[in-house]
Coordinates of C-alpha atoms and ligand atoms in Angstrom, one line a residue:
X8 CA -16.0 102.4 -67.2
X9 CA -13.3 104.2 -69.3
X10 CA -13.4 102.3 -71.6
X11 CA -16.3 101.9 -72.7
X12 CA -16.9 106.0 -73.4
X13 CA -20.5 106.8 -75.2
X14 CA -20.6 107.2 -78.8
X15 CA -22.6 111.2 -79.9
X16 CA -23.0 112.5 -76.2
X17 CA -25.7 114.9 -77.5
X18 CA -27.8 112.1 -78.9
X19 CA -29.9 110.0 -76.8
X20 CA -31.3 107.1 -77.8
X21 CA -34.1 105.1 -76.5
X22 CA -32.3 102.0 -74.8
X23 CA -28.5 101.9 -74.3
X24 CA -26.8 98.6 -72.7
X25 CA -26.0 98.9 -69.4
X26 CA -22.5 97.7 -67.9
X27 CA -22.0 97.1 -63.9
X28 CA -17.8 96.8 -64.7
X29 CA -17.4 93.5 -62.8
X30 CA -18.6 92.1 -66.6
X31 CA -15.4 91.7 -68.1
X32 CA -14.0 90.3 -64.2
X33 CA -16.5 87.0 -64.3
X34 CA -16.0 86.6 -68.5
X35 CA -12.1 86.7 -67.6
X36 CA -12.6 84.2 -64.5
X37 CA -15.1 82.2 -66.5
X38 CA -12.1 81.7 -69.8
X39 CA -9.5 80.8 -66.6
X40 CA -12.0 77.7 -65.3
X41 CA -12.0 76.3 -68.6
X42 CA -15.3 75.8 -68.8
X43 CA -17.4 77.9 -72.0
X44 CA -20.2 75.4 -72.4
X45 CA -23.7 75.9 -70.6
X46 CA -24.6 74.9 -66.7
X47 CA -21.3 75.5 -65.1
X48 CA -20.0 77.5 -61.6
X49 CA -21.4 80.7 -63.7
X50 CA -25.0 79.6 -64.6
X51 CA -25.1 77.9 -61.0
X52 CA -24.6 81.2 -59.3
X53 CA -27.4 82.7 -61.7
X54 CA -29.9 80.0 -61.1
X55 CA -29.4 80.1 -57.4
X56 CA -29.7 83.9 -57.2
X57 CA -33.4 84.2 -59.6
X58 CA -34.1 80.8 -57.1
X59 CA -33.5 82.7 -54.2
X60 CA -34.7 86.0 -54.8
X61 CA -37.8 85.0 -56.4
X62 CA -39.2 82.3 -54.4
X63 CA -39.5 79.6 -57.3
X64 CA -39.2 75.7 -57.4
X65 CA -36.5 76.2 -60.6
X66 CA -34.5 78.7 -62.3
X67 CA -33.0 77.7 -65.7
X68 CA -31.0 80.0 -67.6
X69 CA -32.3 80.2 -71.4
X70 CA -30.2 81.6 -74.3
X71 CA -33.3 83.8 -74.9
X72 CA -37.1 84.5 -73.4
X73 CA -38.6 83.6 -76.9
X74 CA -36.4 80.5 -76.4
X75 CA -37.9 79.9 -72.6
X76 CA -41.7 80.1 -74.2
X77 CA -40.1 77.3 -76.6
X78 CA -39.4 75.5 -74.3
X79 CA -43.1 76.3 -71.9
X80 CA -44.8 75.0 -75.3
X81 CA -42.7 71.8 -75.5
X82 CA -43.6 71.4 -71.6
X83 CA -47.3 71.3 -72.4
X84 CA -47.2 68.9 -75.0
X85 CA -49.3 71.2 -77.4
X86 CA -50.9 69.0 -80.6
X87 CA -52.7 70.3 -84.1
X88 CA -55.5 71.9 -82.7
X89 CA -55.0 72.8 -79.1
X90 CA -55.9 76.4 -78.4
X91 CA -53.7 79.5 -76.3
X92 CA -54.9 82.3 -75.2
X93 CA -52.7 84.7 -75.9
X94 CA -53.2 89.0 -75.2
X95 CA -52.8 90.7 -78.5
X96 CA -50.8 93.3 -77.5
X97 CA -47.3 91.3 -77.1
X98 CA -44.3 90.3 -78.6
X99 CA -44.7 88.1 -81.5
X100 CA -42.3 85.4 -79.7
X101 CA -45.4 85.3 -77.0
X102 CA -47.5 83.6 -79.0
X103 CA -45.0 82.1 -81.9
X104 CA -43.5 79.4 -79.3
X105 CA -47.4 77.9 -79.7
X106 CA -48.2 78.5 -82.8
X107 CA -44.7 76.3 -83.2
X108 CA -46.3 73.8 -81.7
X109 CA -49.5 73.3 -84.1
X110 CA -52.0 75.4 -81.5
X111 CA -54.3 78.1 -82.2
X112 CA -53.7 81.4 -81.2
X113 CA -57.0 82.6 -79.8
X114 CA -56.5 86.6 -79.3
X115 CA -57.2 88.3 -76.1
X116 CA -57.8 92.2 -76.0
X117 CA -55.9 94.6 -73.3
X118 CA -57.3 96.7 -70.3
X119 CA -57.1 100.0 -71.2
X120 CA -55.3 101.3 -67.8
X121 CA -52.5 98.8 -67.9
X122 CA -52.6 97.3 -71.1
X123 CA -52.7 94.1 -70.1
X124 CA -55.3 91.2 -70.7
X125 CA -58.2 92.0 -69.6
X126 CA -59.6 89.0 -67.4
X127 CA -63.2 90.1 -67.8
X128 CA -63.2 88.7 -71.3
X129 CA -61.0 85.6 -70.5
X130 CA -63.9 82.7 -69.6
X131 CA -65.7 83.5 -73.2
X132 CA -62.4 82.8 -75.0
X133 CA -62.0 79.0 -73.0
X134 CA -63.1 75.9 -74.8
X135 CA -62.6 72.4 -74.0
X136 CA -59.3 73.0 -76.7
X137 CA -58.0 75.8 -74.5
X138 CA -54.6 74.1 -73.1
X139 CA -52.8 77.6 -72.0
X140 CA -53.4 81.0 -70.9
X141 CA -50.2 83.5 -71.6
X142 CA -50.4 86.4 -69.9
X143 CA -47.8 89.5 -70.4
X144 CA -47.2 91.8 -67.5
X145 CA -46.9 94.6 -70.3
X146 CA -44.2 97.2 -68.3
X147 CA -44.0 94.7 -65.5
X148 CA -46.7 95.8 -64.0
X149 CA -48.5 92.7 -62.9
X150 CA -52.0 91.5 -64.6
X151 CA -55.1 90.7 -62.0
X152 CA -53.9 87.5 -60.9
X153 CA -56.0 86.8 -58.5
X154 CA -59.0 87.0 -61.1
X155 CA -57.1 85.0 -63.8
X156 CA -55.7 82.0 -61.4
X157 CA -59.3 81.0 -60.1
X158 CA -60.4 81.1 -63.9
X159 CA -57.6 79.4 -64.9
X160 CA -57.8 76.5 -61.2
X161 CA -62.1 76.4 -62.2
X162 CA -60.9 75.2 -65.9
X163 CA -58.0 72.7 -64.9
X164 CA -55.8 75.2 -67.4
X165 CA -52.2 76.0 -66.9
X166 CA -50.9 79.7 -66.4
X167 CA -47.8 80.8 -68.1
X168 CA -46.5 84.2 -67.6
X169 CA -44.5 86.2 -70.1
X170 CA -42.9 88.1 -67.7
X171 CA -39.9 89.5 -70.1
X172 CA -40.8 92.9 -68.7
X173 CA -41.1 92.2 -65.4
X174 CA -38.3 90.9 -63.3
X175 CA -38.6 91.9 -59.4
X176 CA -42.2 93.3 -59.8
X177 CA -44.9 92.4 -57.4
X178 CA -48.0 91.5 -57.4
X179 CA -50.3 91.8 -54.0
X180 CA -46.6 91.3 -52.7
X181 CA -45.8 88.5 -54.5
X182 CA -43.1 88.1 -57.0
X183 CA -44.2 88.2 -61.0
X184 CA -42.9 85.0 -62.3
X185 CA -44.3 82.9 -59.3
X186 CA -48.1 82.3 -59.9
X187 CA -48.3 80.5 -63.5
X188 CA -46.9 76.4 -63.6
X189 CA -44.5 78.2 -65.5
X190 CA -42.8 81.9 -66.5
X191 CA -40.4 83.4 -68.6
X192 CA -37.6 86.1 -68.2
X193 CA -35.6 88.2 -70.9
X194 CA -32.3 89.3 -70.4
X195 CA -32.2 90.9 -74.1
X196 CA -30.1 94.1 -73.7
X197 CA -33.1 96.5 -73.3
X198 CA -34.3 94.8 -70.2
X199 CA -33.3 96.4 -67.0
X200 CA -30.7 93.0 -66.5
X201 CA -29.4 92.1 -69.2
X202 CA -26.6 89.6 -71.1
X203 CA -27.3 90.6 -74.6
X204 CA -29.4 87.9 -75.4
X205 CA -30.5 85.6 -72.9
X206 CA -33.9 84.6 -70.6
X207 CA -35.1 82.0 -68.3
X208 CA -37.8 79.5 -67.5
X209 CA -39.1 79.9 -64.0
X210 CA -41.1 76.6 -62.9
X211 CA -43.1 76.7 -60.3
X212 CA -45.2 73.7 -61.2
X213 CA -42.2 70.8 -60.0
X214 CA -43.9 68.1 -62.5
X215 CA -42.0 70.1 -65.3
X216 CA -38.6 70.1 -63.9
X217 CA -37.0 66.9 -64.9
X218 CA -38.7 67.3 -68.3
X219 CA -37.8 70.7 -68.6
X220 CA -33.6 70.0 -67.8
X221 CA -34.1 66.9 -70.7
X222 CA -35.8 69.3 -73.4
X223 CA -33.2 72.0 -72.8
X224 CA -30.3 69.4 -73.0
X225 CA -31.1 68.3 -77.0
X226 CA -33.2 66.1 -75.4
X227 CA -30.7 63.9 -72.7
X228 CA -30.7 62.9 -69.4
X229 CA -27.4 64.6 -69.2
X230 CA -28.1 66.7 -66.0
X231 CA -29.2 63.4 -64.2
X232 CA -25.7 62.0 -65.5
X233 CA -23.5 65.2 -64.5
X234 CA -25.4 64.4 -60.8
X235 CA -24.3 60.9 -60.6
X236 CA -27.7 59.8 -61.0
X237 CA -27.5 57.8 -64.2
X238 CA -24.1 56.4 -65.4
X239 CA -24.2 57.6 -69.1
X240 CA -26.7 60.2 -70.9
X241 CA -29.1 58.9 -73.6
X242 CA -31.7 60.1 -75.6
X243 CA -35.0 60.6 -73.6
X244 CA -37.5 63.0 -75.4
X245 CA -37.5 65.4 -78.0
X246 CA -35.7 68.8 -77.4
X247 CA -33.7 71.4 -78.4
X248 CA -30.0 73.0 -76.8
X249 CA -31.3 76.2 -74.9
X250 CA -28.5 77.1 -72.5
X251 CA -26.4 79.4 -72.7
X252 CA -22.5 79.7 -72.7
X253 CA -20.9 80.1 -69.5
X254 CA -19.3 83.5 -70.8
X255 CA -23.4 84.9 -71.4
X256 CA -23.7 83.6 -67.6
X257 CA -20.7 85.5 -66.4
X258 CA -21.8 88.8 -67.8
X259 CA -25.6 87.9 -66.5
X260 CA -24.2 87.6 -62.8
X261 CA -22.1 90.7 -62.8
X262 CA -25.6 92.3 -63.5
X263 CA -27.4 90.5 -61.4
X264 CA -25.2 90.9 -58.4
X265 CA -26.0 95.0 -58.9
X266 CA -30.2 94.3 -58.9
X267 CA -30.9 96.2 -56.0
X268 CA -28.7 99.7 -57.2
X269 CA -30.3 99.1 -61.1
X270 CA -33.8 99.1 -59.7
X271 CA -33.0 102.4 -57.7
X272 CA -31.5 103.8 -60.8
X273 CA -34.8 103.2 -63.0
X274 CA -36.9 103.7 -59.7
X275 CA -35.6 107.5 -60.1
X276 CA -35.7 107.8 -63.5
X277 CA -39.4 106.8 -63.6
X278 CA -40.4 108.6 -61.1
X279 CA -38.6 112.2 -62.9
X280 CA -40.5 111.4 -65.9
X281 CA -43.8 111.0 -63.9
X282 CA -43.1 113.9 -61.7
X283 CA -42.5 116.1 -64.9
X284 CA -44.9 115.0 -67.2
X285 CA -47.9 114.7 -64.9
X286 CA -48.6 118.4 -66.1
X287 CA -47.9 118.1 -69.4
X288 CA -49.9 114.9 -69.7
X289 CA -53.1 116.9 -68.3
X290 CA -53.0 119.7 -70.9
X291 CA -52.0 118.0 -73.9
X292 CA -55.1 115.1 -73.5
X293 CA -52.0 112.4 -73.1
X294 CA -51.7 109.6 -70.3
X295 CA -48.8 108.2 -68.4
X296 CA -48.5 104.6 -67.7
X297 CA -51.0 103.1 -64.6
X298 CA -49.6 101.3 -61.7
X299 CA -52.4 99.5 -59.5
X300 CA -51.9 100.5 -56.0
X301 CA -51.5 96.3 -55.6
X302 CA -48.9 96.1 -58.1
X303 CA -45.0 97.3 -57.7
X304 CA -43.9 97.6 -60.7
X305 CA -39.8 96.9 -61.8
X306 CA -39.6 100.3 -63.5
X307 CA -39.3 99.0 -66.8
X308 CA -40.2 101.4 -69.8
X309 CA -42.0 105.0 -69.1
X310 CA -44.6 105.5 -72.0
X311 CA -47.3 107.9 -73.0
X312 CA -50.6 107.2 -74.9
X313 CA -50.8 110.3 -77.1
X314 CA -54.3 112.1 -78.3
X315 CA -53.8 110.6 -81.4
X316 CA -51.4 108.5 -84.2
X317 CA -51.1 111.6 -86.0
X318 CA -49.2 113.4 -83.0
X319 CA -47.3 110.0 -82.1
X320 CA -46.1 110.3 -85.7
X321 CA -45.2 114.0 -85.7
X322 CA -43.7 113.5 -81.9
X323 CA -41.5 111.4 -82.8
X324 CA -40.3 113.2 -86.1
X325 CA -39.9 116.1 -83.8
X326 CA -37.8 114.4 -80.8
X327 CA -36.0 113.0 -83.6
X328 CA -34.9 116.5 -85.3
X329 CA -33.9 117.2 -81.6
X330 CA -31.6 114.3 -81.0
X331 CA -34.1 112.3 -79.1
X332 CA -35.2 108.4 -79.8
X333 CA -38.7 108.0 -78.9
X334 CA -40.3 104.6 -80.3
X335 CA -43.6 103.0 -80.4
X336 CA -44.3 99.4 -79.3
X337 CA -46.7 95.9 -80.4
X338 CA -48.8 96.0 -83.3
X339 CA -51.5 94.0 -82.3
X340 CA -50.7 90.0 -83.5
X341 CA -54.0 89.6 -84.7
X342 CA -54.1 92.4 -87.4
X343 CA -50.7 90.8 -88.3
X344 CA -50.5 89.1 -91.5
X345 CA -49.7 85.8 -89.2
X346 CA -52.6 86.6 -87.0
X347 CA -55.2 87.1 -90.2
X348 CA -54.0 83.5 -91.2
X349 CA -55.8 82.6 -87.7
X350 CA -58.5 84.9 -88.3
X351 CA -57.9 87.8 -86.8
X352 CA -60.1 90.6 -88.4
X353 CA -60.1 94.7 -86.9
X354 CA -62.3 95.3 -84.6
X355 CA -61.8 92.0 -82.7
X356 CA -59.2 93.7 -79.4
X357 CA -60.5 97.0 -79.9
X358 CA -58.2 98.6 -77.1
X359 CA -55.5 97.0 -78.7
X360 CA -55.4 97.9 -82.0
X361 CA -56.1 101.6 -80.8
X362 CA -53.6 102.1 -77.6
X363 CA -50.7 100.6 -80.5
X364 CA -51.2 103.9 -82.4
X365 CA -50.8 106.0 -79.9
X366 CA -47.9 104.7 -77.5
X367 CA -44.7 106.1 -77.5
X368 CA -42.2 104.8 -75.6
X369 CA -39.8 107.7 -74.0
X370 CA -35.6 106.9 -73.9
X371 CA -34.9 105.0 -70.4
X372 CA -32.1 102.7 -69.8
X373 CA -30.0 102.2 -66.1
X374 CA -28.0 105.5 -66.7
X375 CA -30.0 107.9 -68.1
X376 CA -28.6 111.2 -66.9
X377 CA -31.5 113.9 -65.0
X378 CA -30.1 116.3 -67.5
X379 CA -30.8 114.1 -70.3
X380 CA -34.5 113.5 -69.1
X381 CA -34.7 117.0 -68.7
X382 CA -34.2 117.5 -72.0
X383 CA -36.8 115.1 -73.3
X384 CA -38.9 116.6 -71.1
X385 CA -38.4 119.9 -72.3
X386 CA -38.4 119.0 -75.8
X387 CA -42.2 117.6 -75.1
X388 CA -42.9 120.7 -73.4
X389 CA -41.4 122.9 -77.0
X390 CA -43.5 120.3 -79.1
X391 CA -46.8 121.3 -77.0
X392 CA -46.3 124.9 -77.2
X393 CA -45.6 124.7 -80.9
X394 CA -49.0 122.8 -81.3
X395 CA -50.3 125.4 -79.5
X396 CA -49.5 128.3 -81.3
X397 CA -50.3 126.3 -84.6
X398 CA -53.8 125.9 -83.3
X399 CA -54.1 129.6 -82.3
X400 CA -53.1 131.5 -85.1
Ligands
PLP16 C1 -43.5 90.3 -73.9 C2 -42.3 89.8 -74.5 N1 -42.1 88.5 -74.6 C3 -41.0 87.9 -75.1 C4 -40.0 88.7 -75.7 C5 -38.8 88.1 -76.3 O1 -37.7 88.3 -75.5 P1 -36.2 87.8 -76.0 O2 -35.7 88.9 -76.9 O3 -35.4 87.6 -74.8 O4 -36.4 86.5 -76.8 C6 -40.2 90.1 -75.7 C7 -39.1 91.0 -76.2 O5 -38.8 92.0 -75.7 C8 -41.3 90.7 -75.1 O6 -41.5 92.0 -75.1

């Protein structure tokens, strides 16, 4: 769109926000109804399309995905006590919206080819306090489901996926987002649909609905009253206000009416990466990022797990120097000073707390230009060779 024109055009960063151009359209038709406040025509159309497309029982729109795990630990009625498994290697907001709630993080380490959980160690981590088990479809490409879900069935424990990354990935065919009682979205600007800030609670489980609807209304009944089904709003329950504004909405369905040519866009730019790295991977003792042939991923982020932190560090310094913004990703929580408070020593998610050191996430974002990637790509090849020589002479 004209006018919106890119700042430095010989700088590329790592993420830059992505606009469709029917954005400013719906925020313009959204101002005419009248109608800014959460849950109107704008929010509808949203909820019905993640509905639809996805194959869940509800869709509700969230002002953010740390705000949708809010609302998963209100939904669970988490006391003092309670215990979550939660991976590790995640976003704090993961495991904060328990921790919130007076549970006990209990740590989980990664899988070494996809980074996610690993499910062989999940059964040794469940007591009779486990009352969660958050998984992260790290990339969006889908954790072993099938392995998890009979764990979770055999110890009458509820699923909830973090699946910020992972909008429109698969798993064995079947939608990330759709197998735990309940799963998150993010629509934070570097996610490949975005509104800024924003999310969503999926529920697949329909016990949570009604509660859900009150605890993201402050609370009220006020959804049964705006459907005629109560004739005035009270306070039910606890809650909190996690909707968001009608103009958020308007921008989030100009996106989301575009899905299908963003995930061809990112489809493209993954695959250049993997295509042109492959190579490069194999000669400087790097790895690219593992897709089961079960899984389809959403082409979310392209990363690399380096030899070692050292070269991550110098790597970065040098795509830096060259205009490029490469950045790494999760510290492992339970190193954190947070996770020590829960006990959390090194040496407890092994994989974790050595994969962090080495990952670098490469620039990717909905309109990456080929030239552009072949720049990063050629600036990796430049640092290799340099490396090279170094170690030769
Ligand atoms: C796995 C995971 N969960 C939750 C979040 C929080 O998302 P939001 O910024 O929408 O609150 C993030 C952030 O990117 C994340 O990576």
């Amino acid at each position: 769109m004209a006018e919106l024109s890119t700042e430095n055009s010989s700088f590329i960063p790592f993420n830059r926000p992505f606009f469709s151009g029917s954005e400013f359209d719906l925020i313009r038709q959204a101002i005419a109804n009248r109608r800014l406040s959460g849950d109107g025509e704008f929010t509808k159309q949203c909820h019905a399309i993640l509905e639809q497309e996805l194959g869940v029982a509800k869709a509700l729109l969230t002002t953010s995905c740390t705000h949708a795990l809010e609302m998963a630990g209100l939904l669970l009625d988490l006391k003092e006590g309670d215990e979550v498994i939660v991976p590790s290697f995640t976003f704090v907001s993961t495991v904060n919206a328990f921790v919130l709630r007076g549970a006990r993080p209990v740590f989980i380490d990664i899988r070494p080819d996809t980074l996610n959980l690993d499910e062989s160690k999940l059964e040794s981590l469940i007591t009779p306090r486990t009352k969660a088990i958050v998984v992260v479809h790290y990339a969006g490409v889908g954790c072993e489901l099938d392995r998890i879900m009979a764990i979770a069935r055999q110890h009458g424990i509820p699923v909830i996926e973090d699946n910020a990354h992972g909008l429109f990935g698969k798993y064995k065919g079947r939608h990330l987002g759709t197998f735990g009682a309940l799963a998150t979205l993010s629509f934070h600007e570097t996610k490949n649909v975005s509104c800024g800030e924003g999310g969503a609670l999926l529920i697949n489980d329909s016990r949570y609905i009604e509660r859900a609807e009150i605890i993201r209304e402050k609370g009220t009944n006020r959804n049964r009253f705006f459907r005629g089904e109560v004739d005035k709003y009270t306070w039910v329950d606890i809650g909190s206000s996690y909707l968001p504004s009608e103009i958020l909405a308007a921008f989030l369905r100009a996106q989301l009416e575009v899905r299908a040519s963003i995930q061809a866009a990112r489809k493209r730019i993954w695959e250049y990466y993997a295509e042109h790295l492959a190579g490069w991977a194999a000669t400087a003792g790097a790895r690219l990022p593992f897709v089961p042939a079960h899984c389809e991923q959403p082409y979310h982020m392209f990363y690399l797990i380096l030899s070692s932190p050292g070269e991550r560090e110098e790597l970065i310094a040098y795509l830096n120097r060259h205009g490029i913004n490469s950045v790494f990703h999760y510290q492992p929580l339970h190193l954190s000073a947070m996770g020590q408070r829960f006990g959390g020593r090194p040496g407890d998610c092994p994989v974790a707390e050595d994969v962090s050191d080495r990952l670098l996430r490469l620039p990717f974002y909905n309109d990456l230009t080929e030239a552009d990637q072949s720049r990063v790509v050629t600036a990796l090849r430049e640092f290799r060779f340099q490396r090279f020589v170094e170690a030769v002479s």
